[in-house]
CSV table of C-alpha atoms in Angstrom, one decimal:
chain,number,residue,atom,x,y,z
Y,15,UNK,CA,-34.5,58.1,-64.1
Y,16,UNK,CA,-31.9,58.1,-66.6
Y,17,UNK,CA,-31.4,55.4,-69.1
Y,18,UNK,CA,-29.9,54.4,-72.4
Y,19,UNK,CA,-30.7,52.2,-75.4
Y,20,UNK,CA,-29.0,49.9,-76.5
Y,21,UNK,CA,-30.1,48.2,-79.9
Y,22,UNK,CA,-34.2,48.3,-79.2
Y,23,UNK,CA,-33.8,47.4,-75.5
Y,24,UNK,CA,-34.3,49.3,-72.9
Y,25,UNK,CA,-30.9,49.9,-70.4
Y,26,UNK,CA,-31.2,51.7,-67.7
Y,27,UNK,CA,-28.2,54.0,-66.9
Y,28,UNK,CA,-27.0,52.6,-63.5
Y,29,UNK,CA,-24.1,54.9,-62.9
Y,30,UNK,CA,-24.8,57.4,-59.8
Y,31,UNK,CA,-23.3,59.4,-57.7
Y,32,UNK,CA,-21.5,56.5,-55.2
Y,33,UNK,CA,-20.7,58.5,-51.9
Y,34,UNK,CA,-22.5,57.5,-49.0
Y,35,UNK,CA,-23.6,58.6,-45.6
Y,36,UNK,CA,-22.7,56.7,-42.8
Y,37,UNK,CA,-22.3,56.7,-39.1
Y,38,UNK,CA,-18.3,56.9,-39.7
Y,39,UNK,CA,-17.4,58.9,-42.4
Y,40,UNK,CA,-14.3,58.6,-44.0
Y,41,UNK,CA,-12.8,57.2,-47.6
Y,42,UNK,CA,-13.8,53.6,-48.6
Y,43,UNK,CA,-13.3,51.4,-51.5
Y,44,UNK,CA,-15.9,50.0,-53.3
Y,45,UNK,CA,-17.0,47.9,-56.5
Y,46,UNK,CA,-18.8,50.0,-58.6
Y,47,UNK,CA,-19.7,49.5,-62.4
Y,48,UNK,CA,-17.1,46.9,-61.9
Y,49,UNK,CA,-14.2,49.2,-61.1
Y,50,UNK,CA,-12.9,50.0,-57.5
Y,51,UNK,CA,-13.8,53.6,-56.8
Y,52,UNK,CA,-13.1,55.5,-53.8
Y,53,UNK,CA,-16.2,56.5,-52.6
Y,54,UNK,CA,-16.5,59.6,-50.2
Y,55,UNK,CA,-18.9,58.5,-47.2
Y,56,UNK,CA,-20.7,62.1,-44.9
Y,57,UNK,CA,-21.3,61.7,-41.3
Y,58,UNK,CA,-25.1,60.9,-40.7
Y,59,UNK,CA,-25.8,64.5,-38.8
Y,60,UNK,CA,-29.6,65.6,-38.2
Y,61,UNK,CA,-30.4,68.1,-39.7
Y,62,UNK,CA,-27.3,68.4,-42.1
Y,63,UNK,CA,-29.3,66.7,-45.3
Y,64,UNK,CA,-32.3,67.3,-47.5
Y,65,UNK,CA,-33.9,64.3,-49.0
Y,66,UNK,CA,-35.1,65.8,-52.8
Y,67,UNK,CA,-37.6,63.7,-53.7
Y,68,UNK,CA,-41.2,63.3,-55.8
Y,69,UNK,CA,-44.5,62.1,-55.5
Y,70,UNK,CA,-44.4,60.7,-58.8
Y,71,UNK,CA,-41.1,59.2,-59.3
Y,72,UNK,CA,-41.3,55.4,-58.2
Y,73,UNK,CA,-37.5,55.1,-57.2
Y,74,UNK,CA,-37.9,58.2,-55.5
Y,75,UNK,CA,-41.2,57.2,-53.3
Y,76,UNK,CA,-39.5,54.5,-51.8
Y,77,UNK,CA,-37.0,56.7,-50.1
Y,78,UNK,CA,-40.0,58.9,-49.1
Y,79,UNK,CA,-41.6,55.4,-47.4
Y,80,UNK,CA,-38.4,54.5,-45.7
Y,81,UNK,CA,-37.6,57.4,-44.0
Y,82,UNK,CA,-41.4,57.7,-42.7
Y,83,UNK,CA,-41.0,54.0,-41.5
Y,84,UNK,CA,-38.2,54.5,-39.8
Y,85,UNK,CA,-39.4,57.7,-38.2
Y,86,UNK,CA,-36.8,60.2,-39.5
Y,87,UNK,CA,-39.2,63.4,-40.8
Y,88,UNK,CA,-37.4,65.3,-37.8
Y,89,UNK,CA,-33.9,64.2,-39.0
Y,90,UNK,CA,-33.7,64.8,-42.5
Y,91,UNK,CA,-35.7,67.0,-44.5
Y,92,UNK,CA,-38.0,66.7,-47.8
Y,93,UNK,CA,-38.2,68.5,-50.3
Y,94,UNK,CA,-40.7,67.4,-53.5
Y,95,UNK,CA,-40.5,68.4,-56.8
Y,96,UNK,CA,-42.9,68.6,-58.9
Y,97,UNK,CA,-44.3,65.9,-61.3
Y,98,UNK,CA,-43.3,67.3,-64.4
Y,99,UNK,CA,-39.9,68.1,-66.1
Y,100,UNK,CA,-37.8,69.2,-69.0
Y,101,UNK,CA,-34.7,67.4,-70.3
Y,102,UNK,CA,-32.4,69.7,-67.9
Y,103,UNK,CA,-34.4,68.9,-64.9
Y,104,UNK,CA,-36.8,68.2,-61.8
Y,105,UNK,CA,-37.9,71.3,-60.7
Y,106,UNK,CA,-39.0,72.8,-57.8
Y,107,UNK,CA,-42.4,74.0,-59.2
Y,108,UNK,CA,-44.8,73.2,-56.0
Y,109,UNK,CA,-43.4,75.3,-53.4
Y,110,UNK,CA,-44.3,79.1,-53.2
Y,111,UNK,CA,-42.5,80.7,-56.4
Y,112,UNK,CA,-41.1,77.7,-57.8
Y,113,UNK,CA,-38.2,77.6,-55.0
Y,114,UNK,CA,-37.4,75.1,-52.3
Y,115,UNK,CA,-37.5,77.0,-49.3
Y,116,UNK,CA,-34.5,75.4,-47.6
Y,117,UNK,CA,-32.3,75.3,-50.7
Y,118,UNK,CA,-33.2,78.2,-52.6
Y,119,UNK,CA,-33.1,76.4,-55.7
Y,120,UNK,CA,-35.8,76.3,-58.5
Y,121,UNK,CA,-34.3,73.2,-60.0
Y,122,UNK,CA,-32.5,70.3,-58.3
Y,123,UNK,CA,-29.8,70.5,-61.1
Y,124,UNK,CA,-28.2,73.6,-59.1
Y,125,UNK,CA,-27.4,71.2,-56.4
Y,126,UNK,CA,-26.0,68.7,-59.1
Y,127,UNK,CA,-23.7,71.6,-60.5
Y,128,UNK,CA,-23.0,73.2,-57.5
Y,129,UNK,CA,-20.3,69.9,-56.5
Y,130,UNK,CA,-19.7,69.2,-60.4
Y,131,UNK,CA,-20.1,72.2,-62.5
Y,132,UNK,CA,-19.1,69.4,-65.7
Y,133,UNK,CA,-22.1,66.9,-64.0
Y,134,UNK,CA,-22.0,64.8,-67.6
Y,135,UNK,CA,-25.4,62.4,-66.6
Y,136,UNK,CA,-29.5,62.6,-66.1
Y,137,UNK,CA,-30.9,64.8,-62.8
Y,138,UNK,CA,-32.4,61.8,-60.8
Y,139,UNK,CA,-34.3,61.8,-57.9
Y,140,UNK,CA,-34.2,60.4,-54.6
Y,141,UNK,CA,-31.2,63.2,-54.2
Y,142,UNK,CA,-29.6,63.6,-51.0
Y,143,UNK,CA,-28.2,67.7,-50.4
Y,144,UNK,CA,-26.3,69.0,-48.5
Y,145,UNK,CA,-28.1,71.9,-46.4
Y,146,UNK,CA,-24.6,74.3,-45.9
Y,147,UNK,CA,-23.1,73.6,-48.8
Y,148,UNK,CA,-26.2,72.8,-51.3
Y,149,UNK,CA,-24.5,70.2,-52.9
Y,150,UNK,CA,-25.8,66.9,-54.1
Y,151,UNK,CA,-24.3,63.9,-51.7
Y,152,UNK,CA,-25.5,61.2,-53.7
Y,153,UNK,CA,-28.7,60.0,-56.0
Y,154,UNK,CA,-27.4,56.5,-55.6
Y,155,UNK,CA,-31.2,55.4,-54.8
Y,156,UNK,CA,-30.6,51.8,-53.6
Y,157,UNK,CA,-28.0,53.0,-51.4
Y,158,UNK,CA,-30.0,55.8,-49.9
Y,159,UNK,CA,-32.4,53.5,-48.5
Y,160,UNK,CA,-30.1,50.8,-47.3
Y,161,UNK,CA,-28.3,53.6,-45.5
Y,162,UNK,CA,-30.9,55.0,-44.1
Y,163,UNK,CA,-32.3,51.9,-42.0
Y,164,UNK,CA,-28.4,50.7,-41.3
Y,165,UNK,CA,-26.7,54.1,-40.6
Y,166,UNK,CA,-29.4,55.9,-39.1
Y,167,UNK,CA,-30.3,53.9,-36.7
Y,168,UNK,CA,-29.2,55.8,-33.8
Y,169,UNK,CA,-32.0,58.5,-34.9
Y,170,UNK,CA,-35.1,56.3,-35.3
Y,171,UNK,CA,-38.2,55.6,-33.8
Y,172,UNK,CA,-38.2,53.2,-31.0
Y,173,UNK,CA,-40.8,51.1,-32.6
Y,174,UNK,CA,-39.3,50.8,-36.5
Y,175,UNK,CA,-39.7,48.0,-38.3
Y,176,UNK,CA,-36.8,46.0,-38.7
Y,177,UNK,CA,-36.4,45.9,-42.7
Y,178,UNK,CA,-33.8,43.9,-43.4
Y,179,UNK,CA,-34.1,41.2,-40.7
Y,180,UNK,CA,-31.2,39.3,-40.6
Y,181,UNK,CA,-32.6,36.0,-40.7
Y,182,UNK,CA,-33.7,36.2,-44.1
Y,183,UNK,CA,-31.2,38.6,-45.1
Y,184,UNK,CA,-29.8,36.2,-48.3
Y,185,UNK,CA,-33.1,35.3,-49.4
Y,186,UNK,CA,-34.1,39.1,-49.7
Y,187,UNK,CA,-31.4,39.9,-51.6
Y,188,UNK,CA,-32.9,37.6,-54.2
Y,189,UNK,CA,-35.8,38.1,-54.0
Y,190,UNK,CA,-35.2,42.1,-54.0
Y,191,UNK,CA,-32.8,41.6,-57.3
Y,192,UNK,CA,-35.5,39.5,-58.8
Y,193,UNK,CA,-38.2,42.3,-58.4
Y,194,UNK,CA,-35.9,44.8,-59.5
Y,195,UNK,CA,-34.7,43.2,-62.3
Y,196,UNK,CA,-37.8,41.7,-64.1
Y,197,UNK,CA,-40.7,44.0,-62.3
Y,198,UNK,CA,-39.3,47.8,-61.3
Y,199,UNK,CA,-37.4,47.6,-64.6
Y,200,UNK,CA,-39.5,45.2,-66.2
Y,201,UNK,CA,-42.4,47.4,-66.6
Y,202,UNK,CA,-40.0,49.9,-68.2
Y,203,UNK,CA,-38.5,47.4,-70.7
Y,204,UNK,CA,-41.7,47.2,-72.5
Y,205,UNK,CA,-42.9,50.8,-72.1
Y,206,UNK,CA,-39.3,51.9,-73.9
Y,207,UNK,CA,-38.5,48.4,-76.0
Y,208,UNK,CA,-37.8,49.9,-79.5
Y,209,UNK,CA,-38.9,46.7,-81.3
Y,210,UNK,CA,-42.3,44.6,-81.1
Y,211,UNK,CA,-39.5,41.3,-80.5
Y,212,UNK,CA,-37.7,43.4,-77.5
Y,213,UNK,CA,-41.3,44.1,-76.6
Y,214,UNK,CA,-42.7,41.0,-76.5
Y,215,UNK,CA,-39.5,39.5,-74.6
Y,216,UNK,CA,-39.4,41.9,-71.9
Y,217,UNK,CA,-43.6,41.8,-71.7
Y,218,UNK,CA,-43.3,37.4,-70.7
Y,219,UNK,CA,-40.7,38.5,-68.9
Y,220,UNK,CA,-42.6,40.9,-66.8
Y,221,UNK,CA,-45.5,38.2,-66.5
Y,222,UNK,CA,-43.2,35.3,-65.7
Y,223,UNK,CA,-42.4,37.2,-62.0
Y,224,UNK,CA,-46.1,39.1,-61.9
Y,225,UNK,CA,-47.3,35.1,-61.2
Y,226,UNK,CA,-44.5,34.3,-59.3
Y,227,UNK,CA,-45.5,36.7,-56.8
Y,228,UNK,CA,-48.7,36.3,-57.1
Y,229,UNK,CA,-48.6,32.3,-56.3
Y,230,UNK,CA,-45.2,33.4,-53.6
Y,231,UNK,CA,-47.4,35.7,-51.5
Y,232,UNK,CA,-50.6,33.4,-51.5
Y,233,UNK,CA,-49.3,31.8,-48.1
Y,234,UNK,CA,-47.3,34.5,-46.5
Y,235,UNK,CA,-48.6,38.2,-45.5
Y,236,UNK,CA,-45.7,40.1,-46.9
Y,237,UNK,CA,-43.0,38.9,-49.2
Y,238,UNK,CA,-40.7,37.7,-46.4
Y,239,UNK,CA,-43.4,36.6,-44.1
Y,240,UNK,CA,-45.2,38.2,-41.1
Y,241,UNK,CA,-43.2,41.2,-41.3
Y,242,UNK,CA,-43.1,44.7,-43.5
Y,243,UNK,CA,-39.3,44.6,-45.1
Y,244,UNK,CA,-37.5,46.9,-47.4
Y,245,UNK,CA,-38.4,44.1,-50.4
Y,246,UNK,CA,-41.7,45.3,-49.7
Y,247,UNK,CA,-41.3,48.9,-50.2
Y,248,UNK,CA,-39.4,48.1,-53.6
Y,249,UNK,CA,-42.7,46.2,-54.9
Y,250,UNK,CA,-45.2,48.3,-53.6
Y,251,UNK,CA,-43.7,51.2,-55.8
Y,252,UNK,CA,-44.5,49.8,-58.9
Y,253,UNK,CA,-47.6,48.1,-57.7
Y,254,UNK,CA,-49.0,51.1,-57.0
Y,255,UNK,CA,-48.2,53.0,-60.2
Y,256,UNK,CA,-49.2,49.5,-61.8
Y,257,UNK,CA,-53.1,50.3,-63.1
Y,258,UNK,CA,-52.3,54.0,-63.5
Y,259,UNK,CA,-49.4,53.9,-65.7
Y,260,UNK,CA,-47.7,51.0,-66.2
Y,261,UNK,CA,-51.0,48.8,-67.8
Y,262,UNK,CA,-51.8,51.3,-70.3
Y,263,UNK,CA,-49.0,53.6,-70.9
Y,264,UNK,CA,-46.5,51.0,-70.9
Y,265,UNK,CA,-48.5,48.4,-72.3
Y,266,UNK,CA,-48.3,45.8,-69.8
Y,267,UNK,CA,-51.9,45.4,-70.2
Y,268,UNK,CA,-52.3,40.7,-70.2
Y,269,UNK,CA,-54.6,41.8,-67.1
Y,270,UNK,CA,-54.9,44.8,-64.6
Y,271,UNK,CA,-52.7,44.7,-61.1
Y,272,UNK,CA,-56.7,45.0,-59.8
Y,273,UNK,CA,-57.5,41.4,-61.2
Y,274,UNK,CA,-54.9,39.3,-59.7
Y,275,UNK,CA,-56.5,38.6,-56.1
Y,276,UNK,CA,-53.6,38.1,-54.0
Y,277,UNK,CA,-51.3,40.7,-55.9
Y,278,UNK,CA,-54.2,43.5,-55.6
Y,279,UNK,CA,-55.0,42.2,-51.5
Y,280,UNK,CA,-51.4,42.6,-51.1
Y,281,UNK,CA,-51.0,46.0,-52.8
Y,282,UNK,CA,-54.0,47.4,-50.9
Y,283,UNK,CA,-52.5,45.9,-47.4
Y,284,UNK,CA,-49.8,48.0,-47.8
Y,285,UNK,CA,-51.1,50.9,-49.3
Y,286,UNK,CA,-53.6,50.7,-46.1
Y,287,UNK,CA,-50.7,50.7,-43.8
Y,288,UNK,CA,-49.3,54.2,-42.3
Y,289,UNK,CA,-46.6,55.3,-44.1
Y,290,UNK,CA,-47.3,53.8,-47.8
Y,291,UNK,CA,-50.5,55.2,-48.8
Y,292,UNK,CA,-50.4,58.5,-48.1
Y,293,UNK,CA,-47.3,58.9,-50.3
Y,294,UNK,CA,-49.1,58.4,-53.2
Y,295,UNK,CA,-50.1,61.1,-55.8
Y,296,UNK,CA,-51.9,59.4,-58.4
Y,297,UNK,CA,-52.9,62.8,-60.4
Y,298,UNK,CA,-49.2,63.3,-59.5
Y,299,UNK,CA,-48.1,60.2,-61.0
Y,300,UNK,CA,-50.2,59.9,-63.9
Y,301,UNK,CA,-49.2,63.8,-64.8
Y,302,UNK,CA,-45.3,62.5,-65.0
Y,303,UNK,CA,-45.6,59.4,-67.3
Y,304,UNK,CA,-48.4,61.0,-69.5
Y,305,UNK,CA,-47.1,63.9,-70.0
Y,306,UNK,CA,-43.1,63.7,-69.7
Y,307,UNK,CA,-42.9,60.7,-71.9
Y,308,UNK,CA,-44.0,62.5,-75.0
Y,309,UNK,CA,-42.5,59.8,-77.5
Y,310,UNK,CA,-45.1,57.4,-76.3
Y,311,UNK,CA,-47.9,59.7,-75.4
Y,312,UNK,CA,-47.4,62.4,-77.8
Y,313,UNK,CA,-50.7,64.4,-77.1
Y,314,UNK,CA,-50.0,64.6,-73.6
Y,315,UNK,CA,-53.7,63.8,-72.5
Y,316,UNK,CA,-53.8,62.4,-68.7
Y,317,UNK,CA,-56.3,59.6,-68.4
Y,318,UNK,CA,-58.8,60.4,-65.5
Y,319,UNK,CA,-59.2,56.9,-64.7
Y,320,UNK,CA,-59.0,54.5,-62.5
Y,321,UNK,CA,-61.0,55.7,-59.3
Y,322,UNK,CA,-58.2,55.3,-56.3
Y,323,UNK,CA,-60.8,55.2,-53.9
Y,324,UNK,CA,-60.7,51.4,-54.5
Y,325,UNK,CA,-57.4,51.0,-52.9
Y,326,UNK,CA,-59.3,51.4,-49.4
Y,327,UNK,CA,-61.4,48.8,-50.1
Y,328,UNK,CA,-60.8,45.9,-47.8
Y,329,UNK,CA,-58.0,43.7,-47.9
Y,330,UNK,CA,-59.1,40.5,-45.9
Y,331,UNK,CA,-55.3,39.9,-45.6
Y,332,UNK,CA,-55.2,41.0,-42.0
């Protein structure tokens, strides 16, 4: 993920690539960065695109959950890169030679330069590719999951679950804005605050919303009720990473994700349910913060801790 600082505050670069692909492809208009863009939108073909993902990337596993949710492995493609990166790039360094066997590429910046030789910002991940062409479509990650439950539909599984339900639809947008806002980008405000005040301020900040979920999901199953939604994927992602990485590394350390009982029941819920757990890599994950981040963990040492076989401990939250 890219970002930029501003002061001693973290600021996460926002600006991606804003095409879309949807079931009617065409030109559109649309807000972004507050100026009207036109935005190129691709015709949802199967087989056209290749989802360029990794393991470790918490923006980029909730693309990988979505799209097994929804029962689209046959429709688009995945390619994973591997944990660890320079400043140019993911790269493609678990396949057989260090080359994605449908692109060809060993780093997913060839698909970046391949549509903009000039490409001016970070090489993100979830990227969507263009299989013909082996261009980047977009690495617009909030889009790419939106899209994928509303513009795919045609190509899911008959029993998907319905993510954004309608009747709650406002209230998840909220919600969703809250958790990105103060817990998916929280956890990075104090791992990359410049200052002990921006720390401290983005560290009761984080806290504020880790007990408003905590107290929010005491009565309900999920965090919209009886039912799995796309505001539960967005959690889950930095839940999961939460003990691993984000206590330590990032020093959100009041308490551990594992001693908040209806946070960690919740966590484990999920990870327990097909299609979460078994996207996690934790030596994965751990690998990319501990060793990418270098100006916080200089020596590169990757903790061996903590045992994951506690997240199949039971739940209770059936």
């Amino acid at each position: 993920m890219a970002y930029t600082a501003k002061g001693t505050s973290f600021d996460r670069d926002m600006n991606y690539i804003p095409d879309r692909i949807t079931r009617e492809p065409g030109l559109s208009q649309d807000k972004h960065d507050d100026q009207e863009l036109t935005v190129r939108t691709w015709p949802a073909e199967p087989g056209r695109y290749r989802l360029v993902a990794a393991a470790a990337c918490p923006w980029a596993n909730r693309a990988i959950i979505v799209r097994r949710l929804l029962g689209l492995e046959d429709v688009i493609s995945l390619g994973l890169a591997g944990p660890t990166h320079d400043e140019r790039s993911w790269t493609f360094d678990l396949d057989p030679g260090g080359v994605d066997p449908v692109l060809g590429y060993e780093r997913l910046q060839q698909a970046y330069l391949a549509r903009y030789p000039d490409y001016p910002r970070g090489i993100t991940v979830p990227a969507v590719v263009d299989v013909a062409s082996k261009e980047v479509v977009t690495n617009d990650f909030p889009w790419i999951t939106h899209d994928l439950f509303f513009e795919w539909r045609d190509h899911h599984r008959p029993d998907a679950p319905d993510l954004w339900p309608d009747a709650v639809r406002d209230e998840m947008d909220e919600v969703m804005q809250r958790i990105f806002t103060e817990l998916n980008n929280g956890v990075y405000r104090c791992g990359f605050a410049g200052s002990q005040e921006a720390y401290d301020a983005a560290y009761d900040r984080l806290w504020t919303t880790m007990d408003w979920l905590e107290e929010r999901l005491a009565d309900r199953r999920y965090l919209m009720g009886d039912a799995i939604t796309e505001a539960d994927v967005r959690l889950f992602t930095t839940l999961a990473r939460f003990d691993a990485v984000y206590h330590g590394h990032f020093k959100c350390n009041r308490n551990k994700l594992a001693e908040m009982p209806v946070l960690w029941a919740y966590a484990r819920d999920l990870f327990q349910t097909p299609g979460f757990g078994e996207t996690i890599d934790f030596d994965q994950i751990k690998r990319h913060y501990y060793v990418v981040h270098r100006d916080i963990n200089p020596t590169q040492i990757v903790p061996k801790g903590p045992d994951p076989s506690v997240w199949l401990t039971p739940h209770g939250r059936g």
